[in-house]
JSON list of C-alpha atoms in Angstrom, two decimals:
[
{"chain": "W", "resi": 1, "resn": "UNK", "atom": "CA", "xyz": [-71.39, 8.85, 21.49]},
{"chain": "W", "resi": 2, "resn": "UNK", "atom": "CA", "xyz": [-68.38, 10.09, 19.58]},
{"chain": "W", "resi": 3, "resn": "UNK", "atom": "CA", "xyz": [-65.67, 8.71, 17.32]},
{"chain": "W", "resi": 4, "resn": "UNK", "atom": "CA", "xyz": [-62.23, 9.76, 18.52]},
{"chain": "W", "resi": 5, "resn": "UNK", "atom": "CA", "xyz": [-59.25, 9.53, 16.15]},
{"chain": "W", "resi": 6, "resn": "UNK", "atom": "CA", "xyz": [-56.10, 7.94, 17.61]},
{"chain": "W", "resi": 7, "resn": "UNK", "atom": "CA", "xyz": [-53.64, 8.78, 14.88]},
{"chain": "W", "resi": 8, "resn": "UNK", "atom": "CA", "xyz": [-50.31, 7.21, 15.86]},
{"chain": "W", "resi": 9, "resn": "UNK", "atom": "CA", "xyz": [-49.87, 5.72, 19.34]},
{"chain": "W", "resi": 10, "resn": "UNK", "atom": "CA", "xyz": [-46.69, 3.81, 20.12]},
{"chain": "W", "resi": 11, "resn": "UNK", "atom": "CA", "xyz": [-46.52, 2.24, 16.65]},
{"chain": "W", "resi": 12, "resn": "UNK", "atom": "CA", "xyz": [-43.20, 2.21, 14.81]},
{"chain": "W", "resi": 13, "resn": "UNK", "atom": "CA", "xyz": [-42.61, 3.66, 11.35]},
{"chain": "W", "resi": 14, "resn": "UNK", "atom": "CA", "xyz": [-42.78, 0.25, 9.66]},
{"chain": "W", "resi": 15, "resn": "UNK", "atom": "CA", "xyz": [-46.40, -0.28, 10.75]},
{"chain": "W", "resi": 16, "resn": "UNK", "atom": "CA", "xyz": [-47.86, 1.88, 7.98]},
{"chain": "W", "resi": 17, "resn": "UNK", "atom": "CA", "xyz": [-46.20, 4.11, 5.36]},
{"chain": "W", "resi": 18, "resn": "UNK", "atom": "CA", "xyz": [-48.29, 7.12, 6.41]},
{"chain": "W", "resi": 19, "resn": "UNK", "atom": "CA", "xyz": [-48.07, 6.71, 10.19]},
{"chain": "W", "resi": 20, "resn": "UNK", "atom": "CA", "xyz": [-47.74, 10.34, 11.38]},
{"chain": "W", "resi": 21, "resn": "UNK", "atom": "CA", "xyz": [-44.58, 10.71, 13.45]},
{"chain": "W", "resi": 22, "resn": "UNK", "atom": "CA", "xyz": [-43.62, 14.36, 12.83]},
{"chain": "W", "resi": 23, "resn": "UNK", "atom": "CA", "xyz": [-45.58, 17.42, 13.91]},
{"chain": "W", "resi": 24, "resn": "UNK", "atom": "CA", "xyz": [-46.37, 18.29, 10.29]},
{"chain": "W", "resi": 25, "resn": "UNK", "atom": "CA", "xyz": [-47.66, 14.78, 9.64]},
{"chain": "W", "resi": 26, "resn": "UNK", "atom": "CA", "xyz": [-49.72, 14.77, 12.85]},
{"chain": "W", "resi": 27, "resn": "UNK", "atom": "CA", "xyz": [-51.25, 18.13, 11.92]},
{"chain": "W", "resi": 28, "resn": "UNK", "atom": "CA", "xyz": [-52.11, 16.79, 8.45]},
{"chain": "W", "resi": 29, "resn": "UNK", "atom": "CA", "xyz": [-53.74, 13.65, 9.81]},
{"chain": "W", "resi": 30, "resn": "UNK", "atom": "CA", "xyz": [-55.50, 15.51, 12.61]},
{"chain": "W", "resi": 31, "resn": "UNK", "atom": "CA", "xyz": [-57.13, 17.87, 10.12]},
{"chain": "W", "resi": 32, "resn": "UNK", "atom": "CA", "xyz": [-58.05, 15.04, 7.74]},
{"chain": "W", "resi": 33, "resn": "UNK", "atom": "CA", "xyz": [-59.50, 12.95, 10.58]},
{"chain": "W", "resi": 34, "resn": "UNK", "atom": "CA", "xyz": [-61.67, 15.81, 11.81]},
{"chain": "W", "resi": 35, "resn": "UNK", "atom": "CA", "xyz": [-62.84, 16.45, 8.25]},
{"chain": "W", "resi": 36, "resn": "UNK", "atom": "CA", "xyz": [-63.76, 12.74, 8.04]},
{"chain": "W", "resi": 37, "resn": "UNK", "atom": "CA", "xyz": [-65.97, 13.04, 11.12]},
{"chain": "W", "resi": 38, "resn": "UNK", "atom": "CA", "xyz": [-63.75, 12.53, 14.17]},
{"chain": "W", "resi": 39, "resn": "UNK", "atom": "CA", "xyz": [-65.10, 14.52, 17.11]},
{"chain": "W", "resi": 40, "resn": "UNK", "atom": "CA", "xyz": [-61.86, 14.40, 19.12]},
{"chain": "W", "resi": 41, "resn": "UNK", "atom": "CA", "xyz": [-58.18, 13.57, 18.69]},
{"chain": "W", "resi": 42, "resn": "UNK", "atom": "CA", "xyz": [-55.80, 11.37, 20.69]},
{"chain": "W", "resi": 43, "resn": "UNK", "atom": "CA", "xyz": [-52.13, 11.89, 19.86]},
{"chain": "W", "resi": 44, "resn": "UNK", "atom": "CA", "xyz": [-48.76, 10.55, 21.02]},
{"chain": "W", "resi": 45, "resn": "UNK", "atom": "CA", "xyz": [-46.38, 13.48, 20.45]},
{"chain": "W", "resi": 46, "resn": "UNK", "atom": "CA", "xyz": [-42.89, 12.62, 19.17]},
{"chain": "W", "resi": 47, "resn": "UNK", "atom": "CA", "xyz": [-39.55, 14.30, 19.53]},
{"chain": "W", "resi": 48, "resn": "UNK", "atom": "CA", "xyz": [-37.21, 15.17, 16.68]},
{"chain": "W", "resi": 49, "resn": "UNK", "atom": "CA", "xyz": [-35.82, 11.62, 16.83]},
{"chain": "W", "resi": 50, "resn": "UNK", "atom": "CA", "xyz": [-39.28, 10.13, 16.21]},
{"chain": "W", "resi": 51, "resn": "UNK", "atom": "CA", "xyz": [-39.62, 8.76, 19.73]},
{"chain": "W", "resi": 52, "resn": "UNK", "atom": "CA", "xyz": [-42.64, 9.39, 21.93]},
{"chain": "W", "resi": 53, "resn": "UNK", "atom": "CA", "xyz": [-42.00, 12.34, 24.19]},
{"chain": "W", "resi": 54, "resn": "UNK", "atom": "CA", "xyz": [-44.00, 14.12, 26.86]},
{"chain": "W", "resi": 55, "resn": "UNK", "atom": "CA", "xyz": [-41.70, 17.10, 26.30]},
{"chain": "W", "resi": 56, "resn": "UNK", "atom": "CA", "xyz": [-43.12, 17.42, 22.78]},
{"chain": "W", "resi": 57, "resn": "UNK", "atom": "CA", "xyz": [-46.68, 17.98, 24.01]},
{"chain": "W", "resi": 58, "resn": "UNK", "atom": "CA", "xyz": [-46.57, 21.80, 23.91]},
{"chain": "W", "resi": 59, "resn": "UNK", "atom": "CA", "xyz": [-45.44, 22.08, 20.29]},
{"chain": "W", "resi": 60, "resn": "UNK", "atom": "CA", "xyz": [-47.66, 19.25, 19.06]},
{"chain": "W", "resi": 61, "resn": "UNK", "atom": "CA", "xyz": [-50.87, 20.27, 20.77]},
{"chain": "W", "resi": 62, "resn": "UNK", "atom": "CA", "xyz": [-50.31, 23.91, 19.80]},
{"chain": "W", "resi": 63, "resn": "UNK", "atom": "CA", "xyz": [-49.79, 23.04, 16.15]},
{"chain": "W", "resi": 64, "resn": "UNK", "atom": "CA", "xyz": [-52.87, 20.80, 16.00]},
{"chain": "W", "resi": 65, "resn": "UNK", "atom": "CA", "xyz": [-55.05, 23.42, 17.67]},
{"chain": "W", "resi": 66, "resn": "UNK", "atom": "CA", "xyz": [-54.12, 25.97, 15.04]},
{"chain": "W", "resi": 67, "resn": "UNK", "atom": "CA", "xyz": [-55.57, 23.80, 12.27]},
{"chain": "W", "resi": 68, "resn": "UNK", "atom": "CA", "xyz": [-58.36, 22.13, 14.31]},
{"chain": "W", "resi": 69, "resn": "UNK", "atom": "CA", "xyz": [-59.79, 24.96, 16.43]},
{"chain": "W", "resi": 70, "resn": "UNK", "atom": "CA", "xyz": [-62.52, 23.81, 18.77]},
{"chain": "W", "resi": 71, "resn": "UNK", "atom": "CA", "xyz": [-61.58, 20.12, 18.55]},
{"chain": "W", "resi": 72, "resn": "UNK", "atom": "CA", "xyz": [-60.59, 18.50, 21.85]},
{"chain": "W", "resi": 73, "resn": "UNK", "atom": "CA", "xyz": [-57.03, 17.16, 21.77]},
{"chain": "W", "resi": 74, "resn": "UNK", "atom": "CA", "xyz": [-55.77, 14.48, 24.15]},
{"chain": "W", "resi": 75, "resn": "UNK", "atom": "CA", "xyz": [-52.40, 12.85, 24.74]},
{"chain": "W", "resi": 76, "resn": "UNK", "atom": "CA", "xyz": [-51.03, 9.74, 26.41]},
{"chain": "W", "resi": 77, "resn": "UNK", "atom": "CA", "xyz": [-49.10, 9.69, 29.69]},
{"chain": "W", "resi": 78, "resn": "UNK", "atom": "CA", "xyz": [-47.98, 6.06, 29.30]},
{"chain": "W", "resi": 79, "resn": "UNK", "atom": "CA", "xyz": [-45.19, 5.17, 31.74]},
{"chain": "W", "resi": 80, "resn": "UNK", "atom": "CA", "xyz": [-43.12, 3.70, 28.91]},
{"chain": "W", "resi": 81, "resn": "UNK", "atom": "CA", "xyz": [-42.79, 7.09, 27.20]},
{"chain": "W", "resi": 82, "resn": "UNK", "atom": "CA", "xyz": [-40.28, 8.56, 29.65]},
{"chain": "W", "resi": 83, "resn": "UNK", "atom": "CA", "xyz": [-39.51, 5.26, 31.39]},
{"chain": "W", "resi": 84, "resn": "UNK", "atom": "CA", "xyz": [-39.16, 6.86, 34.81]},
{"chain": "W", "resi": 85, "resn": "UNK", "atom": "CA", "xyz": [-41.75, 8.07, 37.32]},
{"chain": "W", "resi": 86, "resn": "UNK", "atom": "CA", "xyz": [-39.99, 11.33, 38.16]},
{"chain": "W", "resi": 87, "resn": "UNK", "atom": "CA", "xyz": [-39.22, 12.13, 34.51]},
{"chain": "W", "resi": 88, "resn": "UNK", "atom": "CA", "xyz": [-42.88, 11.58, 33.66]},
{"chain": "W", "resi": 89, "resn": "UNK", "atom": "CA", "xyz": [-44.08, 13.89, 36.41]},
{"chain": "W", "resi": 90, "resn": "UNK", "atom": "CA", "xyz": [-41.51, 16.57, 35.64]},
{"chain": "W", "resi": 91, "resn": "UNK", "atom": "CA", "xyz": [-42.39, 16.55, 31.93]},
{"chain": "W", "resi": 92, "resn": "UNK", "atom": "CA", "xyz": [-46.09, 17.03, 32.77]},
{"chain": "W", "resi": 93, "resn": "UNK", "atom": "CA", "xyz": [-45.28, 19.84, 35.21]},
{"chain": "W", "resi": 94, "resn": "UNK", "atom": "CA", "xyz": [-43.50, 21.67, 32.38]},
{"chain": "W", "resi": 95, "resn": "UNK", "atom": "CA", "xyz": [-46.49, 21.62, 30.02]},
{"chain": "W", "resi": 96, "resn": "UNK", "atom": "CA", "xyz": [-47.60, 25.13, 29.09]},
{"chain": "W", "resi": 97, "resn": "UNK", "atom": "CA", "xyz": [-49.85, 24.35, 26.11]},
{"chain": "W", "resi": 98, "resn": "UNK", "atom": "CA", "xyz": [-52.20, 22.04, 27.92]},
{"chain": "W", "resi": 99, "resn": "UNK", "atom": "CA", "xyz": [-54.06, 19.21, 26.20]},
{"chain": "W", "resi": 100, "resn": "UNK", "atom": "CA", "xyz": [-57.78, 19.06, 26.87]},
{"chain": "W", "resi": 101, "resn": "UNK", "atom": "CA", "xyz": [-57.33, 15.66, 28.46]},
{"chain": "W", "resi": 102, "resn": "UNK", "atom": "CA", "xyz": [-54.71, 12.98, 28.98]},
{"chain": "W", "resi": 103, "resn": "UNK", "atom": "CA", "xyz": [-55.04, 9.21, 29.20]},
{"chain": "W", "resi": 104, "resn": "UNK", "atom": "CA", "xyz": [-53.82, 7.46, 32.36]},
{"chain": "W", "resi": 105, "resn": "UNK", "atom": "CA", "xyz": [-53.46, 3.68, 32.52]},
{"chain": "W", "resi": 106, "resn": "UNK", "atom": "CA", "xyz": [-54.64, 2.23, 35.82]},
{"chain": "W", "resi": 107, "resn": "UNK", "atom": "CA", "xyz": [-52.31, -0.74, 35.31]},
{"chain": "W", "resi": 108, "resn": "UNK", "atom": "CA", "xyz": [-49.34, 1.58, 35.91]},
{"chain": "W", "resi": 109, "resn": "UNK", "atom": "CA", "xyz": [-47.93, 1.99, 39.41]},
{"chain": "W", "resi": 110, "resn": "UNK", "atom": "CA", "xyz": [-47.95, 5.79, 39.47]},
{"chain": "W", "resi": 111, "resn": "UNK", "atom": "CA", "xyz": [-51.40, 6.24, 37.93]},
{"chain": "W", "resi": 112, "resn": "UNK", "atom": "CA", "xyz": [-52.91, 7.95, 41.03]},
{"chain": "W", "resi": 113, "resn": "UNK", "atom": "CA", "xyz": [-49.98, 10.37, 41.24]},
{"chain": "W", "resi": 114, "resn": "UNK", "atom": "CA", "xyz": [-50.21, 11.25, 37.55]},
{"chain": "W", "resi": 115, "resn": "UNK", "atom": "CA", "xyz": [-53.96, 11.79, 37.89]},
{"chain": "W", "resi": 116, "resn": "UNK", "atom": "CA", "xyz": [-53.45, 14.14, 40.82]},
{"chain": "W", "resi": 117, "resn": "UNK", "atom": "CA", "xyz": [-50.85, 16.12, 38.87]},
{"chain": "W", "resi": 118, "resn": "UNK", "atom": "CA", "xyz": [-53.13, 16.42, 35.84]},
{"chain": "W", "resi": 119, "resn": "UNK", "atom": "CA", "xyz": [-55.95, 17.73, 38.03]},
{"chain": "W", "resi": 120, "resn": "UNK", "atom": "CA", "xyz": [-53.62, 20.32, 39.54]},
{"chain": "W", "resi": 121, "resn": "UNK", "atom": "CA", "xyz": [-52.80, 21.54, 36.04]},
{"chain": "W", "resi": 122, "resn": "UNK", "atom": "CA", "xyz": [-56.44, 21.59, 34.95]},
{"chain": "W", "resi": 123, "resn": "UNK", "atom": "CA", "xyz": [-56.11, 18.78, 32.40]},
{"chain": "W", "resi": 124, "resn": "UNK", "atom": "CA", "xyz": [-59.03, 16.37, 31.98]},
{"chain": "W", "resi": 125, "resn": "UNK", "atom": "CA", "xyz": [-58.43, 12.67, 32.55]},
{"chain": "W", "resi": 126, "resn": "UNK", "atom": "CA", "xyz": [-59.36, 9.63, 30.48]},
{"chain": "W", "resi": 127, "resn": "UNK", "atom": "CA", "xyz": [-58.78, 6.70, 32.81]},
{"chain": "W", "resi": 128, "resn": "UNK", "atom": "CA", "xyz": [-57.74, 3.54, 30.96]},
{"chain": "W", "resi": 129, "resn": "UNK", "atom": "CA", "xyz": [-58.97, 0.16, 32.24]},
{"chain": "W", "resi": 130, "resn": "UNK", "atom": "CA", "xyz": [-57.64, -3.04, 30.71]},
{"chain": "W", "resi": 131, "resn": "UNK", "atom": "CA", "xyz": [-58.62, -5.62, 33.33]},
{"chain": "W", "resi": 132, "resn": "UNK", "atom": "CA", "xyz": [-60.95, -6.43, 36.20]},
{"chain": "W", "resi": 133, "resn": "UNK", "atom": "CA", "xyz": [-58.09, -5.49, 38.58]},
{"chain": "W", "resi": 134, "resn": "UNK", "atom": "CA", "xyz": [-57.76, -2.07, 36.90]},
{"chain": "W", "resi": 135, "resn": "UNK", "atom": "CA", "xyz": [-61.47, -1.46, 37.35]},
{"chain": "W", "resi": 136, "resn": "UNK", "atom": "CA", "xyz": [-61.37, -2.38, 41.03]},
{"chain": "W", "resi": 137, "resn": "UNK", "atom": "CA", "xyz": [-58.34, -0.17, 41.57]},
{"chain": "W", "resi": 138, "resn": "UNK", "atom": "CA", "xyz": [-60.09, 2.70, 39.85]},
{"chain": "W", "resi": 139, "resn": "UNK", "atom": "CA", "xyz": [-63.27, 2.55, 41.93]},
{"chain": "W", "resi": 140, "resn": "UNK", "atom": "CA", "xyz": [-61.12, 2.29, 45.05]},
{"chain": "W", "resi": 141, "resn": "UNK", "atom": "CA", "xyz": [-59.70, 5.77, 44.44]},
{"chain": "W", "resi": 142, "resn": "UNK", "atom": "CA", "xyz": [-61.35, 8.42, 46.60]},
{"chain": "W", "resi": 143, "resn": "UNK", "atom": "CA", "xyz": [-61.62, 10.81, 43.66]},
{"chain": "W", "resi": 144, "resn": "UNK", "atom": "CA", "xyz": [-62.56, 8.27, 40.98]},
{"chain": "W", "resi": 145, "resn": "UNK", "atom": "CA", "xyz": [-65.55, 10.30, 39.78]},
{"chain": "W", "resi": 146, "resn": "UNK", "atom": "CA", "xyz": [-63.25, 13.23, 38.92]},
{"chain": "W", "resi": 147, "resn": "UNK", "atom": "CA", "xyz": [-62.40, 11.95, 35.46]},
{"chain": "W", "resi": 148, "resn": "UNK", "atom": "CA", "xyz": [-63.70, 13.03, 32.07]},
{"chain": "W", "resi": 149, "resn": "UNK", "atom": "CA", "xyz": [-64.21, 9.53, 30.74]},
{"chain": "W", "resi": 150, "resn": "UNK", "atom": "CA", "xyz": [-63.49, 5.84, 31.26]},
{"chain": "W", "resi": 151, "resn": "UNK", "atom": "CA", "xyz": [-61.59, 4.05, 28.51]},
{"chain": "W", "resi": 152, "resn": "UNK", "atom": "CA", "xyz": [-62.06, 0.31, 28.21]},
{"chain": "W", "resi": 153, "resn": "UNK", "atom": "CA", "xyz": [-59.06, -0.77, 26.17]},
{"chain": "W", "resi": 154, "resn": "UNK", "atom": "CA", "xyz": [-57.93, -4.37, 25.79]},
{"chain": "W", "resi": 155, "resn": "UNK", "atom": "CA", "xyz": [-54.82, -4.13, 23.65]},
{"chain": "W", "resi": 156, "resn": "UNK", "atom": "CA", "xyz": [-53.29, -7.38, 24.91]},
{"chain": "W", "resi": 157, "resn": "UNK", "atom": "CA", "xyz": [-56.31, -9.62, 24.28]},
{"chain": "W", "resi": 158, "resn": "UNK", "atom": "CA", "xyz": [-56.85, -10.64, 20.65]},
{"chain": "W", "resi": 159, "resn": "UNK", "atom": "CA", "xyz": [-59.38, -13.42, 21.26]},
{"chain": "W", "resi": 160, "resn": "UNK", "atom": "CA", "xyz": [-62.69, -11.66, 20.66]},
{"chain": "W", "resi": 161, "resn": "UNK", "atom": "CA", "xyz": [-64.77, -13.69, 23.11]},
{"chain": "W", "resi": 162, "resn": "UNK", "atom": "CA", "xyz": [-62.25, -13.28, 25.92]},
{"chain": "W", "resi": 163, "resn": "UNK", "atom": "CA", "xyz": [-61.96, -9.57, 25.13]},
{"chain": "W", "resi": 164, "resn": "UNK", "atom": "CA", "xyz": [-65.74, -9.20, 25.31]},
{"chain": "W", "resi": 165, "resn": "UNK", "atom": "CA", "xyz": [-65.83, -11.10, 28.59]},
{"chain": "W", "resi": 166, "resn": "UNK", "atom": "CA", "xyz": [-63.18, -8.82, 30.09]},
{"chain": "W", "resi": 167, "resn": "UNK", "atom": "CA", "xyz": [-65.01, -5.73, 28.86]},
{"chain": "W", "resi": 168, "resn": "UNK", "atom": "CA", "xyz": [-68.26, -7.01, 30.36]},
{"chain": "W", "resi": 169, "resn": "UNK", "atom": "CA", "xyz": [-66.48, -7.68, 33.67]},
{"chain": "W", "resi": 170, "resn": "UNK", "atom": "CA", "xyz": [-65.09, -4.15, 33.75]},
{"chain": "W", "resi": 171, "resn": "UNK", "atom": "CA", "xyz": [-68.50, -2.68, 32.96]},
{"chain": "W", "resi": 172, "resn": "UNK", "atom": "CA", "xyz": [-70.09, -4.76, 35.74]},
{"chain": "W", "resi": 173, "resn": "UNK", "atom": "CA", "xyz": [-67.59, -3.38, 38.27]},
{"chain": "W", "resi": 174, "resn": "UNK", "atom": "CA", "xyz": [-68.42, 0.16, 37.14]},
{"chain": "W", "resi": 175, "resn": "UNK", "atom": "CA", "xyz": [-72.18, -0.46, 37.18]},
{"chain": "W", "resi": 176, "resn": "UNK", "atom": "CA", "xyz": [-72.15, -2.18, 40.57]},
{"chain": "W", "resi": 177, "resn": "UNK", "atom": "CA", "xyz": [-70.20, 0.76, 41.98]},
{"chain": "W", "resi": 178, "resn": "UNK", "atom": "CA", "xyz": [-72.60, 3.26, 40.37]},
{"chain": "W", "resi": 179, "resn": "UNK", "atom": "CA", "xyz": [-69.84, 4.97, 38.45]},
{"chain": "W", "resi": 180, "resn": "UNK", "atom": "CA", "xyz": [-71.54, 7.47, 36.19]},
{"chain": "W", "resi": 181, "resn": "UNK", "atom": "CA", "xyz": [-68.87, 8.53, 33.71]},
{"chain": "W", "resi": 182, "resn": "UNK", "atom": "CA", "xyz": [-68.96, 8.36, 29.90]},
{"chain": "W", "resi": 183, "resn": "UNK", "atom": "CA", "xyz": [-67.40, 5.20, 28.46]},
{"chain": "W", "resi": 184, "resn": "UNK", "atom": "CA", "xyz": [-65.20, 4.88, 25.40]},
{"chain": "W", "resi": 185, "resn": "UNK", "atom": "CA", "xyz": [-64.74, 1.29, 24.22]},
{"chain": "W", "resi": 186, "resn": "UNK", "atom": "CA", "xyz": [-62.10, 0.39, 21.68]},
{"chain": "W", "resi": 187, "resn": "UNK", "atom": "CA", "xyz": [-60.26, -2.63, 20.37]},
{"chain": "W", "resi": 188, "resn": "UNK", "atom": "CA", "xyz": [-56.80, -3.29, 19.00]},
{"chain": "W", "resi": 189, "resn": "UNK", "atom": "CA", "xyz": [-55.80, -5.07, 15.78]},
{"chain": "W", "resi": 190, "resn": "UNK", "atom": "CA", "xyz": [-58.16, -8.07, 15.49]},
{"chain": "W", "resi": 191, "resn": "UNK", "atom": "CA", "xyz": [-60.79, -6.63, 17.85]},
{"chain": "W", "resi": 192, "resn": "UNK", "atom": "CA", "xyz": [-60.96, -3.11, 16.39]},
{"chain": "W", "resi": 193, "resn": "UNK", "atom": "CA", "xyz": [-64.10, -3.37, 14.27]},
{"chain": "W", "resi": 194, "resn": "UNK", "atom": "CA", "xyz": [-66.08, -5.76, 16.49]},
{"chain": "W", "resi": 195, "resn": "UNK", "atom": "CA", "xyz": [-65.58, -3.26, 19.32]},
{"chain": "W", "resi": 196, "resn": "UNK", "atom": "CA", "xyz": [-66.56, -0.28, 17.16]},
{"chain": "W", "resi": 197, "resn": "UNK", "atom": "CA", "xyz": [-69.82, -2.09, 16.42]},
{"chain": "W", "resi": 198, "resn": "UNK", "atom": "CA", "xyz": [-70.26, -3.11, 20.06]},
{"chain": "W", "resi": 199, "resn": "UNK", "atom": "CA", "xyz": [-69.71, 0.49, 21.16]},
{"chain": "W", "resi": 200, "resn": "UNK", "atom": "CA", "xyz": [-72.41, 1.68, 18.78]},
{"chain": "W", "resi": 201, "resn": "UNK", "atom": "CA", "xyz": [-74.78, -1.06, 19.93]},
{"chain": "W", "resi": 202, "resn": "UNK", "atom": "CA", "xyz": [-74.30, -0.10, 23.58]},
{"chain": "W", "resi": 203, "resn": "UNK", "atom": "CA", "xyz": [-74.23, 3.63, 22.89]},
{"chain": "W", "resi": 204, "resn": "UNK", "atom": "CA", "xyz": [-70.66, 4.12, 24.07]},
{"chain": "W", "resi": 205, "resn": "UNK", "atom": "CA", "xyz": [-68.06, 6.26, 22.35]},
{"chain": "W", "resi": 206, "resn": "UNK", "atom": "CA", "xyz": [-65.23, 4.62, 20.44]},
{"chain": "W", "resi": 207, "resn": "UNK", "atom": "CA", "xyz": [-61.96, 5.47, 18.77]},
{"chain": "W", "resi": 208, "resn": "UNK", "atom": "CA", "xyz": [-60.18, 4.46, 15.59]},
{"chain": "W", "resi": 209, "resn": "UNK", "atom": "CA", "xyz": [-56.88, 5.16, 13.90]},
{"chain": "W", "resi": 210, "resn": "UNK", "atom": "CA", "xyz": [-53.44, 3.77, 13.20]},
{"chain": "W", "resi": 211, "resn": "UNK", "atom": "CA", "xyz": [-52.74, 3.48, 16.92]},
{"chain": "W", "resi": 212, "resn": "UNK", "atom": "CA", "xyz": [-55.30, 0.69, 17.14]},
{"chain": "W", "resi": 213, "resn": "UNK", "atom": "CA", "xyz": [-55.14, -0.93, 13.70]},
{"chain": "W", "resi": 214, "resn": "UNK", "atom": "CA", "xyz": [-54.56, -0.40, 9.99]},
{"chain": "W", "resi": 215, "resn": "UNK", "atom": "CA", "xyz": [-57.25, -2.56, 8.39]},
{"chain": "W", "resi": 216, "resn": "UNK", "atom": "CA", "xyz": [-60.65, -1.47, 7.18]},
{"chain": "W", "resi": 217, "resn": "UNK", "atom": "CA", "xyz": [-63.75, -3.54, 7.98]},
{"chain": "W", "resi": 218, "resn": "UNK", "atom": "CA", "xyz": [-63.33, -5.49, 4.73]},
{"chain": "W", "resi": 219, "resn": "UNK", "atom": "CA", "xyz": [-59.78, -6.52, 5.70]},
{"chain": "W", "resi": 220, "resn": "UNK", "atom": "CA", "xyz": [-57.93, -4.26, 3.30]},
{"chain": "W", "resi": 221, "resn": "UNK", "atom": "CA", "xyz": [-55.23, -1.89, 4.55]},
{"chain": "W", "resi": 222, "resn": "UNK", "atom": "CA", "xyz": [-56.49, 1.65, 4.96]},
{"chain": "W", "resi": 223, "resn": "UNK", "atom": "CA", "xyz": [-54.82, 4.41, 2.99]},
{"chain": "W", "resi": 224, "resn": "UNK", "atom": "CA", "xyz": [-54.58, 6.60, 6.08]},
{"chain": "W", "resi": 225, "resn": "UNK", "atom": "CA", "xyz": [-56.20, 7.63, 9.35]},
{"chain": "W", "resi": 226, "resn": "UNK", "atom": "CA", "xyz": [-58.98, 9.50, 7.57]},
{"chain": "W", "resi": 227, "resn": "UNK", "atom": "CA", "xyz": [-60.10, 6.32, 5.81]},
{"chain": "W", "resi": 228, "resn": "UNK", "atom": "CA", "xyz": [-60.36, 4.52, 9.15]},
{"chain": "W", "resi": 229, "resn": "UNK", "atom": "CA", "xyz": [-62.32, 7.39, 10.68]},
{"chain": "W", "resi": 230, "resn": "UNK", "atom": "CA", "xyz": [-64.67, 7.48, 7.69]},
{"chain": "W", "resi": 231, "resn": "UNK", "atom": "CA", "xyz": [-65.46, 3.78, 8.16]},
{"chain": "W", "resi": 232, "resn": "UNK", "atom": "CA", "xyz": [-66.07, 4.11, 11.90]},
{"chain": "W", "resi": 233, "resn": "UNK", "atom": "CA", "xyz": [-68.28, 7.17, 11.48]},
{"chain": "W", "resi": 234, "resn": "UNK", "atom": "CA", "xyz": [-70.32, 5.28, 8.88]},
{"chain": "W", "resi": 235, "resn": "UNK", "atom": "CA", "xyz": [-70.91, 2.47, 11.37]},
{"chain": "W", "resi": 236, "resn": "UNK", "atom": "CA", "xyz": [-71.94, 4.96, 14.06]},
{"chain": "W", "resi": 237, "resn": "UNK", "atom": "CA", "xyz": [-74.40, 6.50, 11.63]},
{"chain": "W", "resi": 238, "resn": "UNK", "atom": "CA", "xyz": [-75.97, 3.12, 11.06]},
{"chain": "W", "resi": 239, "resn": "UNK", "atom": "CA", "xyz": [-74.54, 2.35, 7.64]},
{"chain": "W", "resi": 240, "resn": "UNK", "atom": "CA", "xyz": [-73.65, -1.26, 6.84]},
{"chain": "W", "resi": 241, "resn": "UNK", "atom": "CA", "xyz": [-69.93, -1.85, 6.27]}
]
C-alpha cells in the first residue's frame, strides 16, 4: 500500500494557481510531495509552451530524479498527448532518461503496441482500467501479467455508487482471471476521497494530487500538492480526517 502523488495531469493552468506546469515547478512539487509522504510520483511532462509532451520526458524525469533520488517516477503515455499513434511511438523510442514506469490506458486503440514498446525499453507499465471492457481486454492480452501494477481509474464517472460498482466489476474480472498484480485505486474530483478511503480499507495503493482533484477532505481547496498528499497519507495511517 502506497500513496502516489499525481502532481499535474492534463489539467489547465486555470485549475489551480499552483498547478506545476514547468520543470522547475514540477521539481518543487515533486520534492514537497515526497517530503509529505508520497512514495512515488506520477508526472505529465510539459514542453516550453506548457502543453503535455512525451518529448519532454527526458528533461523532466532527469530533473526530478536529481532532487528525489530513490523515488520512483512515472509518466503518462495518453494518446491525446501527441494525438497520433506514430508520433507517440516515436517519442517513446527517443527517450534516453527512462521513467521507472509509464501508464497505459487500455481504452486506447494502440495500448498493446505501446506496452510492447515500453517493455523493449525496460520501462515498467501501470495498466489503466476504466471499464469492464478495459478489464476484459487486459486479461485477453497474452502478456497481461508483465505489468508493474493495475490502475483502476474512473475519471469519467462522478456518481459514487456507479463508480464503486464499476470498480467492483473490474476487480471481479481480475479476481476471476487470477490476475495477481498490485492494484492502485483512485478517484477523480467528487470521488477522490471516497476512493482513497476505499483503497485503504481494501489494502490497495492509491494516488492523490492536482491531477485528480484540488479539494481536501473537508471540502476546502488545498494550498498545493503537498497538502493533498499529507491528507491522503494521514488516512492511510489510520487518522480520522
